Amino acid sequence: MDDGPVTELGAIFLPQQPPERLRDVARAAEDAGLEQLWLWEDCFFTSGVAAAAAALAFTSRLRVGIGILPVPLRNVALAAMEIATLHRLFGDRPIVGIGHGVQDWMGQVGARAASPMTLLDEYATALRALLHGETVTSQGRYVRLDGVRLEWPPSPPPPLLIGATGPRTVSLAGRLGDGTILAGDTTPAGVRAAVDRIGPAEGHKVVVFLPASTGPGAAERLARQQEKFGAEWPGVAGDAAQVADVVRQLAEAGADAVILDPTPEEPSPEGFVRFVAEEVRPLVN
């Protein structure tokens, strides 16, 4: 086994938790030495950007991820302004991913695109250019900008992660992104397939969300979540050794970061982040 960690490790603060709990969970994560705390922008719970800014302000070392910002929901110039502001304020601690979003939700707010792939392609291209300080003019099908340039671009430009499930989106992420975020029902074999599809992209990071549950009733909580969301793979329920074993499998398949996803029924979000940092992490070093 290598001397260093085989993969970065993190946990998710689910949007099903009330926003006012974020302060305690973020501080518990930092105090326990957790590397990354991730947030979701699920409709219609909490804002990913507002929550991330708060979590970063509550802490001093913790990296905070947003997985993902749904691109139909916000203009690309606004997204660039928000991401740039986070990085100007907090350096390399923010991690931001973009993606299609849940299409039913996008339909509810009148933002569903007829061609999500075209939108994501145009959006990622423009966003990357804006974050690199370029002046962008675009007359695409969805993204239309006229000489837009950020007044306060981040320096250095932050990596852009793209959430992906299907093979076409994985290929797009490999082509346009600095990293790919894979959904929670991605098996080790699925990670290998994604890595093969991404190809030899230098420095490209693969982030995998792993549903995980521990303690009394863990397997039952995970089974209820799997049934509710129709996931093909439930994830892992068990003690630290059992969770660490699956983390290692994902790392060996090509995951650069594994982010443990508790169930909405998790009795203690603070306890969960401590479990990941203090019990699972030592077993995957």
PDB file of C-alpha atoms in Angstrom:
ATOM      1  CA  MET A   1       0.000   0.000   0.000  1.00  0.00           C
ATOM      2  CA  ASP A   2       1.268   3.504  -0.840  1.00  0.00           C
ATOM      3  CA  ASP A   3       2.383   5.864   1.905  1.00  0.00           C
ATOM      4  CA  GLY A   4      -0.082   8.584   0.806  1.00  0.00           C
ATOM      5  CA  PRO A   5      -3.845   8.428   0.419  1.00  0.00           C
ATOM      6  CA  VAL A   6      -5.034   6.377  -2.532  1.00  0.00           C
ATOM      7  CA  THR A   7      -7.753   8.912  -3.199  1.00  0.00           C
ATOM      8  CA  GLU A   8      -9.174  12.096  -1.748  1.00  0.00           C
ATOM      9  CA  LEU A   9     -12.092  11.531   0.584  1.00  0.00           C
ATOM     10  CA  GLY A  10     -15.097  13.658   1.395  1.00  0.00           C
ATOM     11  CA  ALA A  11     -18.717  13.662   2.483  1.00  0.00           C
ATOM     12  CA  ILE A  12     -21.933  15.318   1.359  1.00  0.00           C
ATOM     13  CA  PHE A  13     -24.151  17.658   3.342  1.00  0.00           C
ATOM     14  CA  LEU A  14     -27.501  16.824   1.812  1.00  0.00           C
ATOM     15  CA  PRO A  15     -29.978  19.577   0.912  1.00  0.00           C
ATOM     16  CA  GLN A  16     -32.674  17.620   2.761  1.00  0.00           C
ATOM     17  CA  GLN A  17     -31.014  18.953   5.917  1.00  0.00           C
ATOM     18  CA  PRO A  18     -32.119  22.470   6.945  1.00  0.00           C
ATOM     19  CA  PRO A  19     -29.590  25.135   5.933  1.00  0.00           C
ATOM     20  CA  GLU A  20     -29.071  26.263   9.512  1.00  0.00           C
ATOM     21  CA  ARG A  21     -27.372  22.922  10.276  1.00  0.00           C
ATOM     22  CA  LEU A  22     -24.600  23.631   7.768  1.00  0.00           C
ATOM     23  CA  ARG A  23     -22.473  25.668  10.188  1.00  0.00           C
ATOM     24  CA  ASP A  24     -22.176  22.834  12.716  1.00  0.00           C
ATOM     25  CA  VAL A  25     -21.578  20.179  10.059  1.00  0.00           C
ATOM     26  CA  ALA A  26     -18.926  22.224   8.246  1.00  0.00           C
ATOM     27  CA  ARG A  27     -17.102  22.954  11.484  1.00  0.00           C
ATOM     28  CA  ALA A  28     -17.341  19.314  12.565  1.00  0.00           C
ATOM     29  CA  ALA A  29     -15.893  18.288   9.192  1.00  0.00           C
ATOM     30  CA  GLU A  30     -12.973  20.692   9.510  1.00  0.00           C
ATOM     31  CA  ASP A  31     -12.289  19.801  13.144  1.00  0.00           C
ATOM     32  CA  ALA A  32     -12.222  16.111  12.212  1.00  0.00           C
ATOM     33  CA  GLY A  33      -9.779  16.715   9.348  1.00  0.00           C
ATOM     34  CA  LEU A  34     -12.168  15.913   6.500  1.00  0.00           C
ATOM     35  CA  GLU A  35     -10.702  16.926   3.144  1.00  0.00           C
ATOM     36  CA  GLN A  36     -13.865  17.877   1.264  1.00  0.00           C
ATOM     37  CA  LEU A  37     -17.482  18.686   2.092  1.00  0.00           C
ATOM     38  CA  TRP A  38     -19.837  18.679  -0.892  1.00  0.00           C
ATOM     39  CA  LEU A  39     -23.217  20.350  -1.368  1.00  0.00           C
ATOM     40  CA  TRP A  40     -25.966  19.693  -3.887  1.00  0.00           C
ATOM     41  CA  GLU A  41     -28.136  22.247  -5.628  1.00  0.00           C
ATOM     42  CA  ASP A  42     -31.305  20.151  -5.782  1.00  0.00           C
ATOM     43  CA  CYS A  43     -34.551  21.910  -6.666  1.00  0.00           C
ATOM     44  CA  PHE A  44     -36.116  23.299  -4.588  1.00  0.00           C
ATOM     45  CA  PHE A  45     -33.993  23.051  -1.481  1.00  0.00           C
ATOM     46  CA  THR A  46     -30.941  25.306  -1.060  1.00  0.00           C
ATOM     47  CA  SER A  47     -28.732  27.430  -3.284  1.00  0.00           C
ATOM     48  CA  GLY A  48     -25.438  25.713  -3.982  1.00  0.00           C
ATOM     49  CA  VAL A  49     -23.491  28.949  -4.285  1.00  0.00           C
ATOM     50  CA  ALA A  50     -24.925  30.602  -1.172  1.00  0.00           C
ATOM     51  CA  ALA A  51     -24.425  27.452   0.894  1.00  0.00           C
ATOM     52  CA  ALA A  52     -20.882  26.957  -0.400  1.00  0.00           C
ATOM     53  CA  ALA A  53     -19.943  30.557   0.414  1.00  0.00           C
ATOM     54  CA  ALA A  54     -21.282  30.111   3.931  1.00  0.00           C
ATOM     55  CA  ALA A  55     -19.479  26.794   4.489  1.00  0.00           C
ATOM     56  CA  LEU A  56     -16.227  28.304   3.251  1.00  0.00           C
ATOM     57  CA  ALA A  57     -16.668  31.302   5.550  1.00  0.00           C
ATOM     58  CA  PHE A  58     -17.438  29.037   8.517  1.00  0.00           C
ATOM     59  CA  THR A  59     -14.117  27.203   8.016  1.00  0.00           C
ATOM     60  CA  SER A  60     -10.497  27.949   7.147  1.00  0.00           C
ATOM     61  CA  ARG A  61      -9.075  24.755   5.592  1.00  0.00           C
ATOM     62  CA  LEU A  62     -11.983  22.646   4.389  1.00  0.00           C
ATOM     63  CA  ARG A  63     -12.523  22.363   0.637  1.00  0.00           C
ATOM     64  CA  VAL A  64     -16.174  22.774  -0.358  1.00  0.00           C
ATOM     65  CA  GLY A  65     -17.657  21.311  -3.526  1.00  0.00           C
ATOM     66  CA  ILE A  66     -20.861  22.058  -5.398  1.00  0.00           C
ATOM     67  CA  GLY A  67     -22.070  19.079  -7.336  1.00  0.00           C
ATOM     68  CA  ILE A  68     -23.653  20.340  -9.472  1.00  0.00           C
ATOM     69  CA  LEU A  69     -24.846  23.723 -10.709  1.00  0.00           C
ATOM     70  CA  PRO A  70     -27.584  22.905 -13.289  1.00  0.00           C
ATOM     71  CA  VAL A  71     -26.715  24.929 -16.367  1.00  0.00           C
ATOM     72  CA  PRO A  72     -30.280  25.612 -17.576  1.00  0.00           C
ATOM     73  CA  LEU A  73     -31.024  27.360 -14.275  1.00  0.00           C
ATOM     74  CA  ARG A  74     -28.552  30.257 -14.507  1.00  0.00           C
ATOM     75  CA  ASN A  75     -27.041  32.430 -17.214  1.00  0.00           C
ATOM     76  CA  VAL A  76     -23.443  31.477 -17.943  1.00  0.00           C
ATOM     77  CA  ALA A  77     -22.180  35.003 -17.214  1.00  0.00           C
ATOM     78  CA  LEU A  78     -23.806  34.887 -13.778  1.00  0.00           C
ATOM     79  CA  ALA A  79     -22.284  31.455 -13.096  1.00  0.00           C
ATOM     80  CA  ALA A  80     -18.860  32.787 -14.096  1.00  0.00           C
ATOM     81  CA  MET A  81     -19.291  35.779 -11.757  1.00  0.00           C
ATOM     82  CA  GLU A  82     -20.318  33.512  -8.861  1.00  0.00           C
ATOM     83  CA  ILE A  83     -17.507  31.007  -9.382  1.00  0.00           C
ATOM     84  CA  ALA A  84     -14.932  33.758  -9.818  1.00  0.00           C
ATOM     85  CA  THR A  85     -16.100  35.471  -6.637  1.00  0.00           C
ATOM     86  CA  LEU A  86     -15.827  32.252  -4.619  1.00  0.00           C
ATOM     87  CA  HIS A  87     -12.282  31.683  -5.839  1.00  0.00           C
ATOM     88  CA  ARG A  88     -11.202  35.293  -5.323  1.00  0.00           C
ATOM     89  CA  LEU A  89     -12.485  35.083  -1.740  1.00  0.00           C
ATOM     90  CA  PHE A  90     -11.393  31.564  -0.823  1.00  0.00           C
ATOM     91  CA  GLY A  91      -8.547  30.586  -3.154  1.00  0.00           C
ATOM     92  CA  ASP A  92      -8.483  26.968  -4.229  1.00  0.00           C
ATOM     93  CA  ARG A  93     -10.887  25.763  -1.542  1.00  0.00           C
ATOM     94  CA  PRO A  94     -14.080  25.910  -3.680  1.00  0.00           C
ATOM     95  CA  ILE A  95     -14.718  23.061  -6.131  1.00  0.00           C
ATOM     96  CA  VAL A  96     -17.500  23.704  -8.638  1.00  0.00           C
ATOM     97  CA  GLY A  97     -19.183  21.280 -10.999  1.00  0.00           C
ATOM     98  CA  ILE A  98     -21.766  21.993 -13.677  1.00  0.00           C
ATOM     99  CA  GLY A  99     -24.175  19.649 -15.418  1.00  0.00           C
ATOM    100  CA  HIS A 100     -27.493  19.083 -17.141  1.00  0.00           C
ATOM    101  CA  GLY A 101     -29.602  19.199 -13.994  1.00  0.00           C
ATOM    102  CA  VAL A 102     -32.649  16.983 -13.465  1.00  0.00           C
ATOM    103  CA  GLN A 103     -34.740  17.503 -16.566  1.00  0.00           C
ATOM    104  CA  ASP A 104     -38.101  17.323 -14.779  1.00  0.00           C
ATOM    105  CA  TRP A 105     -36.992  20.087 -12.432  1.00  0.00           C
ATOM    106  CA  MET A 106     -35.727  22.168 -15.328  1.00  0.00           C
ATOM    107  CA  GLY A 107     -39.147  21.754 -16.923  1.00  0.00           C
ATOM    108  CA  GLN A 108     -40.851  22.944 -13.750  1.00  0.00           C
ATOM    109  CA  VAL A 109     -39.014  26.273 -13.912  1.00  0.00           C
ATOM    110  CA  GLY A 110     -39.435  26.719 -17.661  1.00  0.00           C
ATOM    111  CA  ALA A 111     -35.752  26.173 -18.409  1.00  0.00           C
ATOM    112  CA  ARG A 112     -35.690  22.710 -19.990  1.00  0.00           C
ATOM    113  CA  ALA A 113     -33.539  22.679 -23.113  1.00  0.00           C
ATOM    114  CA  ALA A 114     -34.585  20.805 -26.230  1.00  0.00           C
ATOM    115  CA  SER A 115     -30.958  19.678 -26.584  1.00  0.00           C
ATOM    116  CA  PRO A 116     -29.253  19.397 -23.181  1.00  0.00           C
ATOM    117  CA  MET A 117     -26.013  18.240 -24.834  1.00  0.00           C
ATOM    118  CA  THR A 118     -25.824  21.324 -27.047  1.00  0.00           C
ATOM    119  CA  LEU A 119     -26.517  23.581 -24.074  1.00  0.00           C
ATOM    120  CA  LEU A 120     -23.864  21.939 -21.896  1.00  0.00           C
ATOM    121  CA  ASP A 121     -21.288  22.066 -24.711  1.00  0.00           C
ATOM    122  CA  GLU A 122     -21.877  25.766 -25.394  1.00  0.00           C
ATOM    123  CA  TYR A 123     -22.073  26.604 -21.695  1.00  0.00           C
ATOM    124  CA  ALA A 124     -18.905  24.769 -20.637  1.00  0.00           C
ATOM    125  CA  THR A 125     -16.965  26.312 -23.528  1.00  0.00           C
ATOM    126  CA  ALA A 126     -18.072  29.858 -22.643  1.00  0.00           C
ATOM    127  CA  LEU A 127     -17.687  29.382 -18.884  1.00  0.00           C
ATOM    128  CA  ARG A 128     -14.166  28.054 -19.222  1.00  0.00           C
ATOM    129  CA  ALA A 129     -13.175  31.010 -21.405  1.00  0.00           C
ATOM    130  CA  LEU A 130     -14.715  33.530 -18.997  1.00  0.00           C
ATOM    131  CA  LEU A 131     -12.931  31.984 -16.013  1.00  0.00           C
ATOM    132  CA  HIS A 132      -9.671  32.281 -17.964  1.00  0.00           C
ATOM    133  CA  GLY A 133     -10.211  36.022 -18.286  1.00  0.00           C
ATOM    134  CA  GLU A 134     -11.124  35.985 -21.968  1.00  0.00           C
ATOM    135  CA  THR A 135     -13.592  38.288 -23.687  1.00  0.00           C
ATOM    136  CA  VAL A 136     -16.351  36.055 -25.000  1.00  0.00           C
ATOM    137  CA  THR A 137     -18.732  36.579 -27.887  1.00  0.00           C
ATOM    138  CA  SER A 138     -21.001  33.657 -28.640  1.00  0.00           C
ATOM    139  CA  GLN A 139     -24.058  33.294 -30.845  1.00  0.00           C
ATOM    140  CA  GLY A 140     -24.896  29.691 -30.121  1.00  0.00           C
ATOM    141  CA  ARG A 141     -28.237  27.960 -29.937  1.00  0.00           C
ATOM    142  CA  TYR A 142     -28.447  28.653 -26.187  1.00  0.00           C
ATOM    143  CA  VAL A 143     -25.429  30.681 -25.088  1.00  0.00           C
ATOM    144  CA  ARG A 144     -25.411  34.203 -26.496  1.00  0.00           C
ATOM    145  CA  LEU A 145     -22.825  36.649 -25.230  1.00  0.00           C
ATOM    146  CA  ASP A 146     -21.655  39.933 -26.709  1.00  0.00           C
ATOM    147  CA  GLY A 147     -18.155  40.927 -25.642  1.00  0.00           C
ATOM    148  CA  VAL A 148     -18.515  39.654 -22.072  1.00  0.00           C
ATOM    149  CA  ARG A 149     -15.437  39.698 -19.858  1.00  0.00           C
ATOM    150  CA  LEU A 150     -15.135  39.313 -16.099  1.00  0.00           C
ATOM    151  CA  GLU A 151     -13.774  42.365 -14.314  1.00  0.00           C
ATOM    152  CA  TRP A 152     -12.444  40.154 -11.505  1.00  0.00           C
ATOM    153  CA  PRO A 153     -11.440  36.841 -13.087  1.00  0.00           C
ATOM    154  CA  PRO A 154      -9.954  34.275 -10.716  1.00  0.00           C
ATOM    155  CA  SER A 155      -6.209  33.812 -10.778  1.00  0.00           C
ATOM    156  CA  PRO A 156      -5.202  31.141 -11.439  1.00  0.00           C
ATOM    157  CA  PRO A 157      -8.266  29.908 -13.341  1.00  0.00           C
ATOM    158  CA  PRO A 158     -10.020  27.190 -11.320  1.00  0.00           C
ATOM    159  CA  PRO A 159     -10.596  23.694 -12.661  1.00  0.00           C
ATOM    160  CA  LEU A 160     -14.017  23.146 -14.198  1.00  0.00           C
ATOM    161  CA  LEU A 161     -15.757  19.869 -13.312  1.00  0.00           C
ATOM    162  CA  ILE A 162     -18.671  18.475 -15.294  1.00  0.00           C
ATOM    163  CA  GLY A 163     -21.262  16.068 -13.904  1.00  0.00           C
ATOM    164  CA  ALA A 164     -21.943  13.137 -16.192  1.00  0.00           C
ATOM    165  CA  THR A 165     -23.943   9.937 -16.305  1.00  0.00           C
ATOM    166  CA  GLY A 166     -24.432   8.791 -19.892  1.00  0.00           C
ATOM    167  CA  PRO A 167     -21.515   8.049 -22.237  1.00  0.00           C
ATOM    168  CA  ARG A 168     -22.034  11.146 -24.396  1.00  0.00           C
ATOM    169  CA  THR A 169     -21.836  13.460 -21.395  1.00  0.00           C
ATOM    170  CA  VAL A 170     -18.794  11.600 -20.060  1.00  0.00           C
ATOM    171  CA  SER A 171     -17.086  12.166 -23.415  1.00  0.00           C
ATOM    172  CA  LEU A 172     -18.017  15.851 -23.306  1.00  0.00           C
ATOM    173  CA  ALA A 173     -16.632  16.128 -19.769  1.00  0.00           C
ATOM    174  CA  GLY A 174     -13.378  14.571 -20.904  1.00  0.00           C
ATOM    175  CA  ARG A 175     -13.152  17.001 -23.802  1.00  0.00           C
ATOM    176  CA  LEU A 176     -14.169  20.256 -22.102  1.00  0.00           C
ATOM    177  CA  GLY A 177     -13.686  19.712 -18.371  1.00  0.00           C
ATOM    178  CA  ASP A 178     -10.795  19.438 -15.967  1.00  0.00           C
ATOM    179  CA  GLY A 179     -12.700  16.765 -14.090  1.00  0.00           C
ATOM    180  CA  THR A 180     -15.774  14.553 -14.203  1.00  0.00           C
ATOM    181  CA  ILE A 181     -18.300  13.975 -11.424  1.00  0.00           C
ATOM    182  CA  LEU A 182     -19.952  10.544 -11.535  1.00  0.00           C
ATOM    183  CA  ALA A 183     -23.311   9.906  -9.885  1.00  0.00           C
ATOM    184  CA  GLY A 184     -23.866   7.805  -6.787  1.00  0.00           C
ATOM    185  CA  ASP A 185     -24.904   4.568  -8.486  1.00  0.00           C
ATOM    186  CA  THR A 186     -21.631   4.296 -10.436  1.00  0.00           C
ATOM    187  CA  THR A 187     -20.020   0.921  -9.756  1.00  0.00           C
ATOM    188  CA  PRO A 188     -16.262   0.308  -9.940  1.00  0.00           C
ATOM    189  CA  ALA A 189     -16.848  -1.153 -13.410  1.00  0.00           C
ATOM    190  CA  GLY A 190     -18.718   2.013 -14.336  1.00  0.00           C
ATOM    191  CA  VAL A 191     -15.787   4.117 -13.138  1.00  0.00           C
ATOM    192  CA  ARG A 192     -13.406   2.106 -15.310  1.00  0.00           C
ATOM    193  CA  ALA A 193     -15.683   2.571 -18.320  1.00  0.00           C
ATOM    194  CA  ALA A 194     -15.852   6.329 -17.705  1.00  0.00           C
ATOM    195  CA  VAL A 195     -12.075   6.594 -17.332  1.00  0.00           C
ATOM    196  CA  ASP A 196     -11.620   4.712 -20.609  1.00  0.00           C
ATOM    197  CA  ARG A 197     -14.095   7.006 -22.358  1.00  0.00           C
ATOM    198  CA  ILE A 198     -12.477  10.163 -20.973  1.00  0.00           C
ATOM    199  CA  GLY A 199      -9.148   8.977 -22.297  1.00  0.00           C
ATOM    200  CA  PRO A 200      -5.670  10.290 -21.509  1.00  0.00           C
ATOM    201  CA  ALA A 201      -6.691  13.824 -20.509  1.00  0.00           C
ATOM    202  CA  GLU A 202      -3.756  15.261 -18.577  1.00  0.00           C
ATOM    203  CA  GLY A 203      -4.648  16.192 -15.009  1.00  0.00           C
ATOM    204  CA  HIS A 204      -8.297  15.237 -15.432  1.00  0.00           C
ATOM    205  CA  LYS A 205      -9.842  14.339 -12.056  1.00  0.00           C
ATOM    206  CA  VAL A 206     -12.619  11.799 -11.573  1.00  0.00           C
ATOM    207  CA  VAL A 207     -14.918  12.399  -8.599  1.00  0.00           C
ATOM    208  CA  VAL A 208     -17.339   9.652  -7.579  1.00  0.00           C
ATOM    209  CA  PHE A 209     -20.273   9.998  -5.187  1.00  0.00           C
ATOM    210  CA  LEU A 210     -20.704   6.836  -3.097  1.00  0.00           C
ATOM    211  CA  PRO A 211     -23.943   6.234  -1.164  1.00  0.00           C
ATOM    212  CA  ALA A 212     -22.890   5.074   2.290  1.00  0.00           C
ATOM    213  CA  SER A 213     -24.548   4.347   5.599  1.00  0.00           C
ATOM    214  CA  THR A 214     -23.262   3.156   8.951  1.00  0.00           C
ATOM    215  CA  GLY A 215     -24.555   2.359  12.397  1.00  0.00           C
ATOM    216  CA  PRO A 216     -27.844   0.742  13.470  1.00  0.00           C
ATOM    217  CA  GLY A 217     -30.309   0.387  10.604  1.00  0.00           C
ATOM    218  CA  ALA A 218     -27.691   1.332   7.987  1.00  0.00           C
ATOM    219  CA  ALA A 219     -28.613  -1.342   5.457  1.00  0.00           C
ATOM    220  CA  GLU A 220     -32.323  -0.601   5.773  1.00  0.00           C
ATOM    221  CA  ARG A 221     -31.782   3.142   5.246  1.00  0.00           C
ATOM    222  CA  LEU A 222     -29.693   2.480   2.174  1.00  0.00           C
ATOM    223  CA  ALA A 223     -32.233   0.016   0.764  1.00  0.00           C
ATOM    224  CA  ARG A 224     -35.045   2.556   1.159  1.00  0.00           C
ATOM    225  CA  GLN A 225     -32.954   5.156  -0.648  1.00  0.00           C
ATOM    226  CA  GLN A 226     -32.158   2.743  -3.473  1.00  0.00           C
ATOM    227  CA  GLU A 227     -35.825   1.891  -3.905  1.00  0.00           C
ATOM    228  CA  LYS A 228     -36.890   5.545  -3.844  1.00  0.00           C
ATOM    229  CA  PHE A 229     -34.428   6.664  -6.504  1.00  0.00           C
ATOM    230  CA  GLY A 230     -34.304   3.461  -8.526  1.00  0.00           C
ATOM    231  CA  ALA A 231     -30.521   3.207  -8.286  1.00  0.00           C
ATOM    232  CA  GLU A 232     -28.960   0.151  -9.895  1.00  0.00           C
ATOM    233  CA  TRP A 233     -26.239  -0.025  -7.232  1.00  0.00           C
ATOM    234  CA  PRO A 234     -27.088   0.771  -3.602  1.00  0.00           C
ATOM    235  CA  GLY A 235     -23.602   1.728  -2.448  1.00  0.00           C
ATOM    236  CA  VAL A 236     -22.259   0.394   0.832  1.00  0.00           C
ATOM    237  CA  ALA A 237     -23.683  -0.095   4.322  1.00  0.00           C
ATOM    238  CA  GLY A 238     -21.489  -1.195   7.201  1.00  0.00           C
ATOM    239  CA  ASP A 239     -18.619  -0.281   9.437  1.00  0.00           C
ATOM    240  CA  ALA A 240     -15.532   1.714   8.536  1.00  0.00           C
ATOM    241  CA  ALA A 241     -13.684  -1.320   7.165  1.00  0.00           C
ATOM    242  CA  GLN A 242     -16.552  -2.242   4.842  1.00  0.00           C
ATOM    243  CA  VAL A 243     -16.910   1.335   3.591  1.00  0.00           C
ATOM    244  CA  ALA A 244     -13.151   1.697   3.126  1.00  0.00           C
ATOM    245  CA  ASP A 245     -13.057  -1.490   1.068  1.00  0.00           C
ATOM    246  CA  VAL A 246     -15.505  -0.037  -1.472  1.00  0.00           C
ATOM    247  CA  VAL A 247     -13.635   3.291  -1.490  1.00  0.00           C
ATOM    248  CA  ARG A 248     -10.467   1.382  -2.392  1.00  0.00           C
ATOM    249  CA  GLN A 249     -12.288  -0.469  -5.175  1.00  0.00           C
ATOM    250  CA  LEU A 250     -13.426   2.840  -6.680  1.00  0.00           C
ATOM    251  CA  ALA A 251      -9.933   4.293  -6.309  1.00  0.00           C
ATOM    252  CA  GLU A 252      -8.399   1.294  -8.029  1.00  0.00           C
ATOM    253  CA  ALA A 253     -10.920   1.735 -10.840  1.00  0.00           C
ATOM    254  CA  GLY A 254      -9.715   5.300 -11.404  1.00  0.00           C
ATOM    255  CA  ALA A 255     -11.507   7.571  -8.920  1.00  0.00           C
ATOM    256  CA  ASP A 256      -9.345  10.477  -7.775  1.00  0.00           C
ATOM    257  CA  ALA A 257     -11.871  11.499  -5.119  1.00  0.00           C
ATOM    258  CA  VAL A 258     -14.622   9.485  -3.445  1.00  0.00           C
ATOM    259  CA  ILE A 259     -17.328  11.518  -1.737  1.00  0.00           C
ATOM    260  CA  LEU A 260     -19.512   9.583   0.693  1.00  0.00           C
ATOM    261  CA  ASP A 261     -23.219  10.306   0.371  1.00  0.00           C
ATOM    262  CA  PRO A 262     -25.334   9.689   3.509  1.00  0.00           C
ATOM    263  CA  THR A 263     -29.010   8.900   3.296  1.00  0.00           C
ATOM    264  CA  PRO A 264     -31.530  11.672   4.034  1.00  0.00           C
ATOM    265  CA  GLU A 265     -32.443   9.630   7.114  1.00  0.00           C
ATOM    266  CA  GLU A 266     -28.909   9.884   8.531  1.00  0.00           C
ATOM    267  CA  PRO A 267     -29.495  10.538  12.246  1.00  0.00           C
ATOM    268  CA  SER A 268     -26.378  12.689  12.728  1.00  0.00           C
ATOM    269  CA  PRO A 269     -24.795  14.583   9.804  1.00  0.00           C
ATOM    270  CA  GLU A 270     -22.059  15.756  12.180  1.00  0.00           C
ATOM    271  CA  GLY A 271     -21.435  12.172  13.235  1.00  0.00           C
ATOM    272  CA  PHE A 272     -21.299  11.068   9.608  1.00  0.00           C
ATOM    273  CA  VAL A 273     -18.550  13.520   8.619  1.00  0.00           C
ATOM    274  CA  ARG A 274     -16.558  12.501  11.707  1.00  0.00           C
ATOM    275  CA  PHE A 275     -17.010   8.836  10.757  1.00  0.00           C
ATOM    276  CA  VAL A 276     -15.622   9.509   7.271  1.00  0.00           C
ATOM    277  CA  ALA A 277     -12.651  11.565   8.505  1.00  0.00           C
ATOM    278  CA  GLU A 278     -11.713   9.670  11.651  1.00  0.00           C
ATOM    279  CA  GLU A 279     -12.667   6.061  10.913  1.00  0.00           C
ATOM    280  CA  VAL A 280     -12.731   5.540   7.129  1.00  0.00           C
ATOM    281  CA  ARG A 281      -9.833   7.786   6.100  1.00  0.00           C
ATOM    282  CA  PRO A 282      -7.153   5.947   8.136  1.00  0.00           C
ATOM    283  CA  LEU A 283      -8.132   2.706   6.412  1.00  0.00           C
ATOM    284  CA  VAL A 284      -7.582   4.065   2.897  1.00  0.00           C
ATOM    285  CA  ASN A 285      -4.224   5.726   3.515  1.00  0.00           C
TER     286      ASN A 285
END
